[in-house]
Coordinates of C-alpha atoms in Angstrom, one line a residue:
Chain A
M6 CA 79.5 293.9 59.9
I7 CA 76.5 292.6 62.0
E8 CA 75.2 295.1 64.4
V9 CA 73.2 294.0 67.6
D10 CA 72.2 295.2 71.1
L11 CA 74.2 291.9 72.8
A12 CA 76.6 290.2 70.5
I13 CA 77.2 286.5 72.5
L14 CA 80.0 284.5 72.1
G15 CA 78.9 280.6 72.9
A16 CA 75.8 278.7 72.3
G17 CA 76.1 276.9 75.3
P18 CA 73.6 277.0 78.5
A19 CA 75.0 280.4 79.6
G20 CA 74.4 281.9 76.0
L21 CA 71.6 280.8 75.2
A22 CA 70.2 281.8 78.4
A23 CA 71.4 285.0 78.0
A24 CA 69.8 285.3 74.5
G25 CA 66.4 284.0 75.8
E26 CA 66.5 286.7 78.5
A27 CA 67.8 289.6 75.9
V28 CA 65.0 289.1 73.2
A29 CA 62.5 288.7 75.6
H30 CA 63.2 292.3 76.4
G31 CA 63.2 293.3 72.8
L32 CA 67.0 293.5 72.4
R33 CA 68.3 292.4 69.4
V34 CA 71.1 289.8 69.5
A35 CA 74.1 287.6 67.9
V36 CA 74.9 284.3 68.9
V37 CA 78.2 283.3 67.4
D38 CA 79.4 279.1 68.5
D39 CA 82.2 277.3 66.7
N40 CA 80.1 274.0 67.0
P41 CA 77.7 273.0 63.9
R42 CA 74.8 272.4 66.6
A43 CA 73.7 274.7 69.4
G44 CA 73.8 273.3 73.2
G45 CA 77.5 273.7 74.1
Q46 CA 78.7 270.5 75.8
Y47 CA 76.2 269.9 78.5
F48 CA 73.4 270.3 76.3
R49 CA 75.2 268.7 73.0
Q50 CA 72.8 266.8 70.9
P51 CA 72.9 264.0 68.5
P52 CA 72.6 264.6 64.9
A53 CA 69.1 265.1 63.3
Q54 CA 69.5 262.0 61.4
F55 CA 69.2 259.9 64.6
R56 CA 65.1 259.4 65.3
R57 CA 64.6 259.6 68.9
D58 CA 61.6 258.4 70.7
G59 CA 62.5 260.5 73.6
G60 CA 62.2 257.5 76.1
S61 CA 65.9 256.7 76.6
W62 CA 67.8 257.8 80.1
F63 CA 69.9 259.8 77.9
D64 CA 67.2 262.2 76.5
K65 CA 66.0 263.2 80.0
E66 CA 67.1 266.7 79.4
A67 CA 65.3 266.8 76.0
T68 CA 62.2 269.1 76.7
R69 CA 64.9 271.5 78.7
V70 CA 67.0 271.6 75.6
A71 CA 64.3 272.3 73.1
E72 CA 62.9 275.3 75.3
L73 CA 66.5 276.7 75.4
L74 CA 67.3 276.0 71.9
R75 CA 63.8 277.7 70.7
V76 CA 65.3 281.3 71.3
L77 CA 67.7 280.8 67.9
D78 CA 64.7 280.7 65.6
H79 CA 63.5 284.0 67.2
P80 CA 63.2 287.2 64.7
S81 CA 65.7 288.9 66.5
I82 CA 68.6 286.5 66.9
T83 CA 71.2 286.2 64.5
Y84 CA 72.6 282.8 64.9
L85 CA 75.9 281.9 63.4
P86 CA 76.8 278.1 63.7
D87 CA 79.7 276.8 62.4
T88 CA 81.8 280.2 63.1
V89 CA 84.9 280.4 65.2
V90 CA 85.8 283.9 67.0
W91 CA 89.3 284.5 65.9
D92 CA 90.0 288.0 67.2
V93 CA 88.5 290.6 69.5
P94 CA 89.8 293.6 67.8
A95 CA 87.8 296.0 70.2
P96 CA 86.0 295.6 73.2
D97 CA 82.9 295.9 71.3
T98 CA 83.4 293.4 68.1
L99 CA 84.1 290.0 67.7
A100 CA 85.8 288.7 64.5
V101 CA 84.4 285.9 63.1
A102 CA 85.3 283.6 60.5
G103 CA 83.9 280.2 58.8
G104 CA 84.0 281.0 54.7
E105 CA 80.9 282.9 53.7
R106 CA 80.3 284.0 57.4
S107 CA 83.9 286.0 57.8
G108 CA 83.8 289.4 59.1
R109 CA 82.6 291.3 62.4
V110 CA 79.8 291.2 64.7
R111 CA 79.2 294.2 66.6
G112 CA 77.2 294.8 70.4
R113 CA 76.6 297.1 72.5
A114 CA 77.3 295.0 75.0
L115 CA 79.7 291.7 74.7
L116 CA 79.2 288.0 76.0
I117 CA 81.8 286.1 76.3
A118 CA 80.3 282.4 77.2
A119 CA 83.1 280.1 75.4
G120 CA 82.9 277.6 78.1
A121 CA 85.6 275.1 79.3
H122 CA 87.6 272.4 78.4
D123 CA 89.4 269.4 80.5
R124 CA 92.3 270.4 82.9
P125 CA 95.1 268.3 81.3
V126 CA 97.1 266.3 83.5
P127 CA 100.0 264.3 81.7
F128 CA 101.3 260.8 82.6
P129 CA 103.0 258.4 81.0
G130 CA 100.7 256.9 78.2
W131 CA 98.5 259.7 78.1
T132 CA 99.0 260.2 74.4
L133 CA 98.0 256.7 73.6
P134 CA 94.8 256.2 71.3
G135 CA 91.7 255.2 73.7
V136 CA 92.6 257.5 76.5
I137 CA 90.2 260.3 76.4
S138 CA 89.3 263.0 78.1
A139 CA 85.9 263.1 80.3
G140 CA 84.7 265.6 78.4
G141 CA 85.4 263.7 75.1
A142 CA 83.9 260.4 76.8
Q143 CA 80.6 262.7 77.4
N144 CA 80.4 264.0 73.5
L145 CA 81.0 260.7 72.5
L146 CA 77.9 259.6 74.4
K147 CA 75.6 262.8 73.8
G148 CA 76.4 263.4 70.3
N149 CA 76.8 259.6 69.0
R150 CA 75.5 257.5 71.7
I151 CA 78.8 255.6 71.5
V152 CA 80.8 254.2 74.2
P153 CA 84.6 254.8 74.0
G154 CA 85.4 251.0 74.7
R155 CA 83.7 247.9 76.2
R156 CA 85.8 248.0 79.3
I157 CA 86.5 251.3 80.7
V158 CA 88.6 252.7 83.7
V159 CA 87.4 256.6 84.6
A160 CA 90.1 258.3 86.5
G161 CA 90.9 261.6 87.6
N162 CA 89.3 264.0 90.1
G163 CA 86.3 265.7 90.1
P164 CA 82.3 265.3 90.2
L165 CA 82.3 264.9 86.7
L166 CA 83.9 261.6 86.7
F167 CA 80.9 260.2 88.6
V168 CA 78.6 261.8 85.7
V169 CA 80.6 260.1 82.9
A170 CA 81.1 256.6 84.9
A171 CA 77.0 256.5 85.6
S172 CA 76.2 257.4 81.8
L173 CA 78.5 255.0 80.5
V174 CA 77.0 252.4 83.0
R175 CA 73.6 253.3 81.7
A176 CA 75.0 253.0 77.9
G177 CA 75.5 249.5 79.0
A178 CA 79.3 249.5 78.8
E179 CA 81.6 247.8 82.1
V180 CA 83.4 250.1 84.2
A181 CA 86.2 248.3 85.6
A182 CA 86.7 251.1 88.3
V183 CA 86.7 254.8 89.1
V184 CA 89.8 256.0 90.6
E185 CA 89.2 259.7 92.2
A186 CA 92.5 261.2 93.6
A187 CA 90.4 262.8 96.3
P188 CA 89.5 261.1 99.7
I189 CA 86.0 262.1 99.0
N190 CA 84.3 259.5 101.3
R191 CA 85.6 261.0 104.8
R192 CA 84.4 264.3 103.5
L193 CA 81.0 263.3 102.4
L194 CA 79.3 263.2 105.9
H195 CA 80.3 266.5 106.9
A196 CA 79.7 268.6 103.4
W197 CA 76.1 266.8 103.2
P198 CA 73.8 269.6 104.9
S199 CA 74.8 272.3 102.9
M200 CA 73.9 270.1 99.5
L201 CA 70.5 270.2 100.6
A202 CA 70.2 273.6 98.9
A203 CA 70.1 272.2 95.7
P204 CA 67.4 269.2 96.0
K205 CA 67.4 268.9 92.0
I206 CA 71.1 268.5 91.8
L207 CA 71.3 266.6 94.9
R208 CA 68.8 263.9 93.5
Q209 CA 71.1 263.8 90.5
A210 CA 73.8 262.9 91.9
L211 CA 72.3 260.2 94.0
D212 CA 71.0 258.9 91.1
Y213 CA 74.8 258.8 89.4
R214 CA 76.1 257.1 92.5
L215 CA 73.0 254.7 92.7
S216 CA 74.0 253.9 89.1
L217 CA 77.6 253.0 89.8
L218 CA 76.3 251.1 93.1
R219 CA 74.0 248.9 91.4
A220 CA 76.5 248.1 88.5
G221 CA 79.0 246.9 91.3
V222 CA 81.3 249.3 89.9
P223 CA 84.6 249.8 92.3
V224 CA 85.0 253.3 93.4
R225 CA 88.9 253.6 94.6
T226 CA 89.2 257.1 96.0
G227 CA 92.7 259.0 96.9
M228 CA 94.3 257.0 93.8
T229 CA 95.4 258.1 90.7
V230 CA 96.4 256.9 87.3
V231 CA 100.1 256.6 87.0
A232 CA 100.6 255.1 83.6
A233 CA 98.7 253.9 80.7
R234 CA 100.1 251.5 78.4
G235 CA 99.8 249.4 75.2
A236 CA 101.1 249.3 71.7
D237 CA 98.6 251.3 68.9
A238 CA 95.7 251.5 71.9
V239 CA 95.7 251.8 75.6
Q240 CA 95.6 247.9 76.9
D241 CA 95.6 248.6 80.8
A242 CA 95.9 251.3 83.3
A243 CA 98.4 251.5 86.3
I244 CA 96.6 253.0 89.4
A245 CA 98.6 254.0 92.7
P246 CA 97.8 255.8 96.0
I247 CA 98.4 259.6 95.8
A248 CA 98.3 262.1 98.8
L249 CA 96.8 265.7 98.7
D250 CA 100.3 267.2 98.9
G251 CA 100.8 265.3 95.1
S252 CA 103.1 262.8 96.5
V253 CA 102.3 259.2 94.5
D254 CA 103.3 255.9 96.0
R255 CA 104.2 253.8 92.8
A256 CA 105.2 250.9 95.2
V257 CA 101.7 249.8 95.7
S258 CA 100.5 250.2 92.1
E259 CA 98.3 248.0 90.6
T260 CA 97.3 247.5 87.0
I261 CA 93.9 247.3 85.3
A262 CA 93.0 246.2 81.9
C263 CA 90.5 248.3 79.7
D264 CA 90.2 249.1 76.3
A265 CA 89.4 252.5 77.0
L266 CA 90.9 255.0 79.7
V267 CA 88.6 258.0 80.3
V268 CA 90.5 260.8 82.1
G269 CA 88.9 263.7 84.3
F270 CA 91.0 266.1 86.1
G271 CA 88.2 268.8 86.1
L272 CA 87.4 271.6 83.6
T273 CA 89.2 274.7 83.1
P274 CA 87.6 277.8 82.0
S275 CA 88.2 278.9 78.4
V276 CA 89.4 282.6 79.1
E277 CA 91.7 283.5 76.1
L278 CA 89.3 285.7 74.3
L279 CA 89.2 287.2 78.0
R280 CA 92.8 287.3 78.2
L281 CA 93.3 288.9 74.6
I282 CA 90.4 291.7 75.5
G283 CA 92.4 292.5 78.8
C284 CA 89.9 291.8 81.4
E285 CA 91.3 291.3 84.6
L286 CA 91.6 287.5 85.6
G287 CA 91.9 285.5 88.8
Y288 CA 93.4 282.1 90.0
N289 CA 91.1 279.9 92.0
R290 CA 92.1 276.6 91.9
G291 CA 88.9 275.0 93.2
R292 CA 86.8 276.9 90.1
G293 CA 89.2 275.9 87.5
G294 CA 92.1 277.6 87.7
W295 CA 92.2 281.1 85.9
L296 CA 88.8 282.4 86.1
A297 CA 87.0 286.0 85.0
V298 CA 86.9 288.7 87.7
R299 CA 83.4 289.8 87.8
S300 CA 81.1 292.2 89.4
D301 CA 77.9 290.9 90.8
R302 CA 76.3 291.7 87.3
M303 CA 78.9 289.3 85.4
E304 CA 80.6 292.1 84.2
T305 CA 84.7 291.8 83.6
S306 CA 86.8 294.6 84.3
V307 CA 86.2 296.2 81.0
A308 CA 83.3 298.1 80.6
N309 CA 79.9 296.3 78.7
V310 CA 82.2 293.0 78.5
F311 CA 80.5 290.3 80.2
A312 CA 81.4 286.8 81.2
A313 CA 78.8 284.0 82.4
G314 CA 78.6 280.0 82.7
D315 CA 81.9 277.6 82.7
G316 CA 83.9 280.0 80.5
A317 CA 83.8 282.5 83.5
A318 CA 84.3 280.2 86.4
I319 CA 83.6 276.5 86.5
G320 CA 80.1 276.0 88.1
G321 CA 78.4 273.6 86.4
V322 CA 75.2 274.1 84.0
E323 CA 72.6 275.6 86.5
I324 CA 75.0 278.3 87.6
A325 CA 75.5 278.7 83.9
L326 CA 72.0 279.0 82.9
L327 CA 71.5 281.8 85.8
E328 CA 74.2 283.9 85.1
G329 CA 73.5 283.9 81.5
R330 CA 69.7 285.0 82.4
L331 CA 71.5 287.9 84.6
V332 CA 73.9 289.1 81.5
G333 CA 70.7 289.3 79.5
L334 CA 68.3 291.2 82.0
E335 CA 71.2 293.6 83.0
V336 CA 72.1 294.6 79.2
A337 CA 68.4 295.1 78.8
A338 CA 68.3 297.0 81.7
R339 CA 71.3 299.3 80.9
L340 CA 69.6 300.0 77.5
G341 CA 66.2 301.0 79.4
R342 CA 64.2 297.9 78.1
A343 CA 64.0 295.9 81.3
G344 CA 60.8 297.4 82.9
N345 CA 61.1 296.0 86.6
A346 CA 64.3 294.6 86.4
E347 CA 65.3 294.6 90.0
Q348 CA 62.7 292.1 91.0
R349 CA 63.8 289.5 88.4
R350 CA 67.2 290.3 89.1
A351 CA 66.6 289.4 93.1
A352 CA 64.9 286.4 92.1
L353 CA 67.9 284.8 89.8
R354 CA 70.3 286.2 92.7
D355 CA 68.7 284.2 95.1
Q356 CA 68.4 281.1 92.8
L357 CA 72.0 281.6 92.1
D358 CA 73.4 281.9 96.0
R359 CA 71.5 278.5 96.8
T360 CA 72.9 276.8 93.8
D361 CA 76.3 278.4 94.6
K362 CA 76.2 276.9 98.2
F363 CA 75.8 273.3 96.9
R364 CA 78.8 274.4 94.5
R365 CA 81.0 275.0 97.3
A366 CA 79.9 271.7 99.0
I367 CA 81.0 269.5 96.1
E368 CA 84.1 271.3 95.5
A369 CA 84.8 271.0 99.0
I370 CA 84.1 267.3 98.5
F371 CA 86.4 267.0 95.6
A372 CA 89.2 269.3 96.7
G373 CA 92.2 267.2 94.8
P374 CA 95.8 267.2 95.2
S375 CA 97.8 270.5 95.1
H376 CA 99.5 269.1 91.9
Y377 CA 100.1 265.7 89.6
L378 CA 103.6 266.5 88.5
G379 CA 104.9 263.0 90.4
L380 CA 103.1 261.6 87.6
L381 CA 106.0 263.2 85.2
T382 CA 108.5 260.5 83.9
A383 CA 111.5 262.2 81.9
D384 CA 109.7 260.7 78.8
T385 CA 106.3 261.7 79.7
V386 CA 105.0 264.2 76.7
V387 CA 103.7 267.3 78.2
C388 CA 103.1 269.4 74.9
R389 CA 101.2 266.7 73.1
C390 CA 101.2 268.9 69.7
E391 CA 105.0 269.6 69.7
E392 CA 105.6 266.5 71.4
V393 CA 107.7 268.0 74.2
T394 CA 108.8 265.6 77.0
H395 CA 109.3 266.7 80.7
G396 CA 112.7 265.6 80.2
E397 CA 113.4 268.2 77.7
L398 CA 111.7 271.0 80.1
Q399 CA 113.8 269.7 82.9
A400 CA 117.1 270.1 80.5
R401 CA 116.1 273.8 79.9
Q402 CA 115.3 274.3 83.3
A403 CA 118.7 273.3 84.4
E404 CA 120.1 275.8 81.7
A405 CA 118.3 278.5 84.3
L406 CA 116.0 278.8 80.8
D407 CA 113.2 278.5 83.4
S408 CA 110.4 281.0 83.0
M409 CA 107.5 279.7 80.9
I410 CA 108.0 282.1 78.1
Q411 CA 111.8 280.8 78.0
L412 CA 110.3 277.3 78.3
K413 CA 108.1 277.7 75.3
S414 CA 110.7 279.7 73.0
T415 CA 113.0 277.3 73.7
T416 CA 111.1 274.0 73.7
R417 CA 107.9 275.1 71.6
A418 CA 105.8 273.7 74.2
G419 CA 102.4 275.6 73.5
M420 CA 103.1 276.5 70.1
G421 CA 101.2 273.6 68.4
R422 CA 97.5 273.8 67.0
C423 CA 95.8 273.4 70.5
Q424 CA 97.4 276.9 71.3
G425 CA 98.8 275.6 74.6
R426 CA 95.2 274.4 76.0
N427 CA 96.7 271.1 76.8
C428 CA 100.0 272.1 78.1
M429 CA 99.9 275.5 79.5
A430 CA 98.7 274.6 82.6
T431 CA 100.9 271.9 83.2
L432 CA 104.0 274.1 82.3
A433 CA 102.5 276.6 85.1
S434 CA 102.5 274.1 87.7
I435 CA 106.2 273.4 86.5
V436 CA 107.2 276.6 86.9
S437 CA 105.5 277.1 90.1
E438 CA 106.4 274.4 91.8
A439 CA 110.4 274.9 90.9
S440 CA 110.2 278.6 91.7
G441 CA 108.2 278.6 94.4
T442 CA 106.0 281.5 93.0
P443 CA 102.3 281.1 93.1
I444 CA 100.7 280.2 89.7
A445 CA 98.8 283.5 90.2
G446 CA 102.2 285.4 90.1
L447 CA 103.5 283.6 87.0
N448 CA 104.3 285.6 83.6
Y449 CA 102.2 283.8 80.8
P450 CA 103.0 284.1 77.6
R451 CA 100.6 286.9 75.6
T452 CA 97.6 285.4 73.6
R453 CA 97.5 286.5 70.4
P454 CA 94.8 286.4 67.5
P455 CA 93.9 284.1 65.8
V456 CA 93.0 282.5 69.4
R457 CA 91.8 279.6 67.2
P458 CA 93.1 278.0 64.2
I459 CA 92.2 279.2 61.1
A460 CA 92.3 278.4 57.6
I461 CA 93.0 281.5 55.5
G462 CA 90.3 280.2 53.3
D463 CA 87.9 281.0 56.7
L464 CA 88.4 284.7 56.0
L465 CA 87.0 284.6 52.5
H466 CA 84.9 287.8 53.3
E467 CA 87.5 289.4 55.7
P468 CA 87.4 293.6 55.0
I469 CA 91.5 294.0 54.7
P470 CA 92.3 297.6 54.9
P471 CA 95.2 298.5 53.1
P472 CA 98.5 298.3 54.4
D473 CA 99.6 301.4 56.9
L474 CA 103.0 301.9 55.6
P475 CA 105.9 303.9 57.5
A476 CA 107.2 306.9 55.4
D477 CA 110.3 305.2 53.9
P478 CA 110.9 306.1 50.2
H479 CA 112.4 302.6 49.6
L480 CA 109.3 300.5 50.5
P481 CA 106.9 300.2 47.8
R482 CA 104.1 302.6 47.6
R483 CA 100.4 302.0 47.5
Q484 CA 99.4 303.9 43.6
N485 CA 97.0 305.8 45.3
A486 CA 99.5 306.8 48.7
S487 CA 100.9 309.8 46.9
Chain B
M25 CA 87.2 245.1 61.7
S26 CA 84.4 244.1 62.7
D27 CA 81.3 246.1 63.8
K28 CA 80.8 245.7 67.4
R29 CA 77.4 246.9 67.4
E30 CA 77.3 246.8 71.2
Q31 CA 79.2 250.3 71.8
R32 CA 76.1 251.9 70.2
V33 CA 73.7 252.8 73.0
D34 CA 70.7 252.0 71.1
D35 CA 67.6 252.5 73.3
G36 CA 65.1 254.8 72.6
L37 CA 66.8 255.4 69.5
D38 CA 66.6 254.5 65.5
R39 CA 69.9 255.0 63.4
G40 CA 68.6 254.6 60.2
R41 CA 70.2 252.6 57.5
A42 CA 73.7 251.8 58.0
F43 CA 76.4 252.4 55.6
Q44 CA 80.3 251.8 54.7
F45 CA 83.2 253.9 54.7
S46 CA 87.0 253.2 54.4
V47 CA 90.0 253.7 57.1
D48 CA 93.2 252.6 55.3
G49 CA 91.5 250.6 53.1
E50 CA 89.5 248.7 55.8
T51 CA 85.8 248.9 55.8
V52 CA 84.0 250.6 58.6
T53 CA 80.3 250.8 59.3
A54 CA 78.5 253.9 59.9
Y55 CA 75.1 255.4 60.6
P56 CA 73.7 258.9 59.3
G57 CA 75.2 262.1 61.5
E58 CA 77.8 260.0 63.2
S59 CA 81.4 261.6 63.4
I60 CA 84.0 259.6 61.4
A61 CA 86.0 259.0 65.0
A62 CA 82.7 257.9 66.5
A63 CA 82.4 255.1 63.7
M64 CA 85.8 254.4 64.2
L65 CA 85.6 253.8 67.7
A66 CA 82.4 251.7 67.6
A67 CA 84.5 249.7 65.0
G68 CA 87.2 249.0 67.4
R69 CA 89.9 251.5 66.2
A70 CA 91.1 254.3 68.3
A71 CA 94.6 255.7 66.4
A72 CA 94.0 258.4 64.0
R73 CA 97.5 259.5 63.0
R74 CA 100.9 259.5 63.7
T75 CA 102.9 262.0 65.2
A76 CA 105.8 264.1 63.7
K77 CA 108.7 263.5 65.7
R78 CA 108.2 260.3 67.9
R79 CA 106.0 258.8 65.2
E80 CA 103.3 257.7 68.3
P81 CA 100.0 256.8 67.7
R82 CA 97.2 259.7 68.4
G83 CA 93.6 259.1 68.2
Y84 CA 90.1 260.6 69.3
H85 CA 91.2 262.6 72.9
C86 CA 89.2 266.0 73.6
G87 CA 86.0 265.3 71.6
M88 CA 85.7 268.8 71.1
G89 CA 88.0 270.1 68.2
V90 CA 90.5 271.5 70.9
C91 CA 93.4 268.9 70.9
W92 CA 94.0 267.9 67.1
D93 CA 94.8 264.7 68.0
C94 CA 92.0 263.0 65.8
V95 CA 93.4 264.4 62.5
M96 CA 93.2 262.2 59.4
V97 CA 93.4 262.2 56.0
V98 CA 89.8 262.5 54.4
D99 CA 89.2 262.0 51.0
G100 CA 92.7 263.6 50.3
V101 CA 92.2 266.4 53.0
T102 CA 94.9 266.4 55.7
D103 CA 94.4 268.1 58.8
T104 CA 90.9 267.2 59.1
R105 CA 89.5 266.6 62.5
T106 CA 87.2 263.3 62.5
C107 CA 85.7 263.9 65.8
R108 CA 83.7 267.0 64.3
T109 CA 83.5 265.5 60.7
E110 CA 80.5 263.1 59.6
A111 CA 81.3 260.2 58.2
K112 CA 79.5 259.6 54.8
P113 CA 78.9 256.6 52.5
G114 CA 82.2 255.7 50.4
M115 CA 84.5 258.2 52.2
R116 CA 88.1 257.2 51.9
V117 CA 90.0 258.2 55.4
E118 CA 93.8 257.3 55.7
T119 CA 96.2 257.7 58.8
Q120 CA 98.0 261.0 58.8
H121 CA 101.6 260.9 59.4
G122 CA 103.3 264.1 60.4
V123 CA 101.9 267.5 60.1
G124 CA 100.4 266.3 56.9
Q125 CA 100.9 268.4 53.1
R126 CA 98.1 269.9 51.2
T127 CA 99.2 268.4 47.9

């Protein structure tokens, strides 16, 4: 058992910022992360074996990353990389797994900074090799400095599409087209003034847009990918207009040849640990769907359980860093270690408010279609793990087995290794559309441990309590029980 | 499989010495620290496994260990996520068929 003042799940921007703030105030901190290297997705670093001279466009954040990662060397930090949090048996305890590291981490406060993953949007052919999520394309570039193909289509909805496309162009790949579902062009003028609230991010956004312009990449707005085709890997993508009500006009579809199709329909917070703890969740489409309901101190509805960064609500890296610092400061203040917390808190809140103004402008520009169910054909795989098609789900719906839980238990959708991360959102959308119940009002299948797939061998050092057997004389007794 | 070096982005970067490993018996080039999936994509190979029911090809998709679509048999070990497993010289990587059995 590791006992600390603040136990943090996630060594991404929010987790690291919280850790930095907390140790600066003299707290003992533990940071647990599933990845072998810290930084999360945004600050993902290439392996140590890559020798970099720092001159590359891809190293532009290197100084900031190094500064953020330095906290892990602090003597008050216990850092557990390559370690999965598979359960939260009590609201102050993380159950961790990873061979030698399995056991418990207990904190006087808990921060869940679990990050986000791509919102899944199924369409015919989305399971083909070469069809890669926006996050996956970024990780390939950041973590390996490799582009997924030579002629790439980038399609979906949201600002990340433009970041990915610009990065691919900078990397020397040919981006055949950026296909953005929202009619962003006619919204840009209107949203422009509030974007001045965060000039640094605005400059970055303009840099991305200019990269695409210079490379002559066509940006097709109000359109969506409707199919990916190929035998053993993607060979082309079909695109068609999509309206904000989700209706798709396949009659005017066009085909673009490509050897990689990057799809990103926005990110969704990884809230499964918060769900498991019992924290109150809200639903906000613009911030990624299900998110943590929090106080202005980033505390969830469960006392001393905090949530920050994209794992709480999608807001991007700058917001994650600020929220993380606020959590570190708040926990220090509660333990009487923060000194003049009020002034620092006000400064952080002020920065957060300004950054959030920018975020809201971006959210308004990129607000996409209400759903993408128009992309589904009967043969489209909805649950990638268990290979459940839309047709199979429709058949169950026709038998009135039409709730999320019924669809899950009759088709196995959501029972595979990704544990529903790639299909529950679609299932919710399908059930919501069919029943007229808003997604926020749907009954979701329960989240149970292990919240990540783990091998039994990963629990080598798990303290296993003796079984608590009922007083039944026919059951075998423990030797020492009588 | 040819080494499509141009999918590697090498400005301001020295990857060190190339080495080889095999994918279904074919030679793939990698550099120290690269993941199996990344080296395969750079070699123009996207498929990692075949699914259990529909026998469909799947490959690197989420890139962060969530989707499990990039699992392969690596040196005899099934269900190895190639997006987060480093390629090593002489490694034997094979297509995984179905859910994979530990033998």
